[in-house]
């Protein structure tokens, strides 16, 4: 992953016509997140909103992958391709691993794991009032 970051910064510097240091600073400024307290609540803010971050990173990695393929640098393209696949599969992997861990912990303690609930069902409790 670190080597892929080095490759991405190199390709970005090549396209921008700057040095690696300036390209790295630019990428860090775009992807940086900072804590922010607003209305008494701690929030994390950044230049890119959360729904845009992953597609932006995947787009950069795909650009690098295609750049290296066009130049015939297959080892660098393999690193960029592997990292792109990993970033795309990360949410699924995280969910699968957490589900497996939680199922083993809940079966060990004897408790039942939470069943997924249907958001379209309204659960209510009604009591009769005696007059």
PDB file of C-alpha atoms in Angstrom:
ATOM      1  CA  UNK A   1       0.000   0.000   0.000  1.00  0.00           C
ATOM      2  CA  UNK A   2       2.814   2.407   0.826  1.00  0.00           C
ATOM      3  CA  UNK A   3       4.541   1.724  -2.464  1.00  0.00           C
ATOM      4  CA  UNK A   4       1.268   2.341  -4.282  1.00  0.00           C
ATOM      5  CA  UNK A   5       0.968   5.691  -2.515  1.00  0.00           C
ATOM      6  CA  UNK A   6       4.466   6.524  -3.713  1.00  0.00           C
ATOM      7  CA  UNK A   7       3.432   5.563  -7.264  1.00  0.00           C
ATOM      8  CA  UNK A   8       0.226   7.633  -7.092  1.00  0.00           C
ATOM      9  CA  UNK A   9       2.124  10.715  -5.936  1.00  0.00           C
ATOM     10  CA  UNK A  10       4.659  10.186  -8.719  1.00  0.00           C
ATOM     11  CA  UNK A  11       1.980   9.949 -11.412  1.00  0.00           C
ATOM     12  CA  UNK A  12       0.148  12.960  -9.979  1.00  0.00           C
ATOM     13  CA  UNK A  13       3.399  14.954  -9.962  1.00  0.00           C
ATOM     14  CA  UNK A  14       4.059  13.912 -13.559  1.00  0.00           C
ATOM     15  CA  UNK A  15       0.615  15.060 -14.728  1.00  0.00           C
ATOM     16  CA  UNK A  16       0.769  18.336 -12.770  1.00  0.00           C
ATOM     17  CA  UNK A  17       4.337  19.066 -13.821  1.00  0.00           C
ATOM     18  CA  UNK A  18       5.518  19.578 -10.245  1.00  0.00           C
ATOM     19  CA  UNK A  19       7.747  17.732  -7.828  1.00  0.00           C
ATOM     20  CA  UNK A  20       6.667  14.811  -5.667  1.00  0.00           C
ATOM     21  CA  UNK A  21       6.737  16.954  -2.525  1.00  0.00           C
ATOM     22  CA  UNK A  22       4.261  19.494  -3.870  1.00  0.00           C
ATOM     23  CA  UNK A  23       2.028  16.771  -5.325  1.00  0.00           C
ATOM     24  CA  UNK A  24       2.046  14.985  -1.951  1.00  0.00           C
ATOM     25  CA  UNK A  25       1.110  18.182  -0.147  1.00  0.00           C
ATOM     26  CA  UNK A  26      -1.714  18.814  -2.609  1.00  0.00           C
ATOM     27  CA  UNK A  27      -3.063  15.287  -2.176  1.00  0.00           C
ATOM     28  CA  UNK A  28      -2.763  15.565   1.605  1.00  0.00           C
ATOM     29  CA  UNK A  29      -4.670  18.858   1.568  1.00  0.00           C
ATOM     30  CA  UNK A  30      -7.475  17.314  -0.481  1.00  0.00           C
ATOM     31  CA  UNK A  31      -7.783  14.160   1.639  1.00  0.00           C
ATOM     32  CA  UNK A  32      -7.078  15.634   5.109  1.00  0.00           C
ATOM     33  CA  UNK A  33      -9.742  15.515   7.819  1.00  0.00           C
ATOM     34  CA  UNK A  34      -9.802  17.657  10.944  1.00  0.00           C
ATOM     35  CA  UNK A  35     -11.820  17.537  14.172  1.00  0.00           C
ATOM     36  CA  UNK A  36     -14.372  20.329  14.462  1.00  0.00           C
ATOM     37  CA  UNK A  37     -16.682  21.167  17.346  1.00  0.00           C
ATOM     38  CA  UNK A  38     -19.995  22.630  16.239  1.00  0.00           C
ATOM     39  CA  UNK A  39     -23.079  23.104  18.381  1.00  0.00           C
ATOM     40  CA  UNK A  40     -21.409  21.127  21.162  1.00  0.00           C
ATOM     41  CA  UNK A  41     -20.791  18.035  19.005  1.00  0.00           C
ATOM     42  CA  UNK A  42     -17.471  16.713  17.755  1.00  0.00           C
ATOM     43  CA  UNK A  43     -17.396  16.255  13.974  1.00  0.00           C
ATOM     44  CA  UNK A  44     -14.744  15.381  11.443  1.00  0.00           C
ATOM     45  CA  UNK A  45     -14.605  17.762   8.489  1.00  0.00           C
ATOM     46  CA  UNK A  46     -12.539  17.726   5.331  1.00  0.00           C
ATOM     47  CA  UNK A  47     -12.375  19.239   1.894  1.00  0.00           C
ATOM     48  CA  UNK A  48     -14.044  16.201   0.312  1.00  0.00           C
ATOM     49  CA  UNK A  49     -17.335  14.944   1.752  1.00  0.00           C
ATOM     50  CA  UNK A  50     -17.476  11.337   2.921  1.00  0.00           C
ATOM     51  CA  UNK A  51     -19.449   9.947  -0.078  1.00  0.00           C
ATOM     52  CA  UNK A  52     -16.870  11.391  -2.501  1.00  0.00           C
ATOM     53  CA  UNK A  53     -13.687  10.171  -0.785  1.00  0.00           C
ATOM     54  CA  UNK A  54     -13.711   6.508  -1.851  1.00  0.00           C
ATOM     55  CA  UNK A  55     -14.631   7.196  -5.516  1.00  0.00           C
ATOM     56  CA  UNK A  56     -11.915   9.872  -5.634  1.00  0.00           C
ATOM     57  CA  UNK A  57      -9.287   7.444  -4.324  1.00  0.00           C
ATOM     58  CA  UNK A  58     -10.452   4.667  -6.653  1.00  0.00           C
ATOM     59  CA  UNK A  59     -10.338   7.119  -9.562  1.00  0.00           C
ATOM     60  CA  UNK A  60      -6.753   8.090  -8.726  1.00  0.00           C
ATOM     61  CA  UNK A  61      -5.740   4.451  -8.460  1.00  0.00           C
ATOM     62  CA  UNK A  62      -7.449   3.594 -11.764  1.00  0.00           C
ATOM     63  CA  UNK A  63      -5.674   6.530 -13.425  1.00  0.00           C
ATOM     64  CA  UNK A  64      -2.337   5.204 -12.174  1.00  0.00           C
ATOM     65  CA  UNK A  65      -3.203   1.673 -13.282  1.00  0.00           C
ATOM     66  CA  UNK A  66      -4.010   2.840 -16.805  1.00  0.00           C
ATOM     67  CA  UNK A  67      -0.948   5.125 -16.860  1.00  0.00           C
ATOM     68  CA  UNK A  68       1.380   2.244 -16.028  1.00  0.00           C
ATOM     69  CA  UNK A  69      -0.314  -0.117 -18.466  1.00  0.00           C
ATOM     70  CA  UNK A  70       0.073   2.421 -21.271  1.00  0.00           C
ATOM     71  CA  UNK A  71       3.793   2.778 -20.507  1.00  0.00           C
ATOM     72  CA  UNK A  72       4.320  -1.001 -20.272  1.00  0.00           C
ATOM     73  CA  UNK A  73       5.295  -0.972 -16.594  1.00  0.00           C
ATOM     74  CA  UNK A  74       3.441  -4.100 -15.542  1.00  0.00           C
ATOM     75  CA  UNK A  75       4.809  -4.481 -12.001  1.00  0.00           C
ATOM     76  CA  UNK A  76       3.724  -0.975 -11.051  1.00  0.00           C
ATOM     77  CA  UNK A  77       0.375  -1.592 -12.764  1.00  0.00           C
ATOM     78  CA  UNK A  78      -0.047  -4.767 -10.695  1.00  0.00           C
ATOM     79  CA  UNK A  79       0.527  -2.833  -7.464  1.00  0.00           C
ATOM     80  CA  UNK A  80      -1.989  -0.173  -8.490  1.00  0.00           C
ATOM     81  CA  UNK A  81      -4.511  -2.806  -9.613  1.00  0.00           C
ATOM     82  CA  UNK A  82      -4.209  -4.802  -6.399  1.00  0.00           C
ATOM     83  CA  UNK A  83      -4.694  -1.679  -4.289  1.00  0.00           C
ATOM     84  CA  UNK A  84      -7.716  -0.640  -6.373  1.00  0.00           C
ATOM     85  CA  UNK A  85      -9.298  -4.067  -5.865  1.00  0.00           C
ATOM     86  CA  UNK A  86      -8.537  -3.912  -2.139  1.00  0.00           C
ATOM     87  CA  UNK A  87     -10.104  -0.450  -1.736  1.00  0.00           C
ATOM     88  CA  UNK A  88     -13.205  -1.589  -3.623  1.00  0.00           C
ATOM     89  CA  UNK A  89     -13.514  -4.814  -1.589  1.00  0.00           C
ATOM     90  CA  UNK A  90     -12.759  -3.235   1.814  1.00  0.00           C
ATOM     91  CA  UNK A  91     -16.389  -2.522   2.869  1.00  0.00           C
ATOM     92  CA  UNK A  92     -17.422  -6.090   2.031  1.00  0.00           C
ATOM     93  CA  UNK A  93     -14.361  -7.554   3.809  1.00  0.00           C
ATOM     94  CA  UNK A  94     -14.958  -5.422   6.891  1.00  0.00           C
ATOM     95  CA  UNK A  95     -18.611  -6.452   7.087  1.00  0.00           C
ATOM     96  CA  UNK A  96     -17.768 -10.161   6.573  1.00  0.00           C
ATOM     97  CA  UNK A  97     -15.057 -10.175   9.232  1.00  0.00           C
ATOM     98  CA  UNK A  98     -17.155  -8.280  11.790  1.00  0.00           C
ATOM     99  CA  UNK A  99     -20.134 -10.585  11.193  1.00  0.00           C
ATOM    100  CA  UNK A 100     -17.950 -13.638  11.699  1.00  0.00           C
ATOM    101  CA  UNK A 101     -16.379 -12.253  14.874  1.00  0.00           C
ATOM    102  CA  UNK A 102     -19.714 -11.177  16.336  1.00  0.00           C
ATOM    103  CA  UNK A 103     -21.324 -14.530  15.544  1.00  0.00           C
ATOM    104  CA  UNK A 104     -18.518 -16.418  17.289  1.00  0.00           C
ATOM    105  CA  UNK A 105     -18.597 -14.127  20.343  1.00  0.00           C
ATOM    106  CA  UNK A 106     -22.376 -14.273  20.700  1.00  0.00           C
ATOM    107  CA  UNK A 107     -22.451 -18.080  20.346  1.00  0.00           C
ATOM    108  CA  UNK A 108     -19.699 -18.370  22.988  1.00  0.00           C
ATOM    109  CA  UNK A 109     -21.545 -16.215  25.532  1.00  0.00           C
ATOM    110  CA  UNK A 110     -24.843 -17.937  24.893  1.00  0.00           C
ATOM    111  CA  UNK A 111     -26.606 -14.792  23.704  1.00  0.00           C
ATOM    112  CA  UNK A 112     -28.317 -14.483  20.386  1.00  0.00           C
ATOM    113  CA  UNK A 113     -26.907 -12.082  17.826  1.00  0.00           C
ATOM    114  CA  UNK A 114     -29.185  -9.234  16.839  1.00  0.00           C
ATOM    115  CA  UNK A 115     -31.417 -10.130  13.964  1.00  0.00           C
ATOM    116  CA  UNK A 116     -31.670  -7.595  11.209  1.00  0.00           C
ATOM    117  CA  UNK A 117     -34.890  -5.658  11.483  1.00  0.00           C
ATOM    118  CA  UNK A 118     -37.088  -4.427   8.704  1.00  0.00           C
ATOM    119  CA  UNK A 119     -37.122  -0.633   8.599  1.00  0.00           C
ATOM    120  CA  UNK A 120     -40.548  -0.629   6.988  1.00  0.00           C
ATOM    121  CA  UNK A 121     -42.245  -2.297   9.997  1.00  0.00           C
ATOM    122  CA  UNK A 122     -43.506  -0.075  12.798  1.00  0.00           C
ATOM    123  CA  UNK A 123     -43.416  -1.873  16.121  1.00  0.00           C
ATOM    124  CA  UNK A 124     -45.850  -0.589  18.698  1.00  0.00           C
ATOM    125  CA  UNK A 125     -47.287  -1.590  22.044  1.00  0.00           C
ATOM    126  CA  UNK A 126     -50.933  -1.018  22.879  1.00  0.00           C
ATOM    127  CA  UNK A 127     -52.600  -1.180  26.279  1.00  0.00           C
ATOM    128  CA  UNK A 128     -56.263  -0.983  27.131  1.00  0.00           C
ATOM    129  CA  UNK A 129     -57.314   1.563  29.652  1.00  0.00           C
ATOM    130  CA  UNK A 130     -59.963   0.461  32.184  1.00  0.00           C
ATOM    131  CA  UNK A 131     -62.695   2.979  32.877  1.00  0.00           C
TER     132      UNK A 131
END
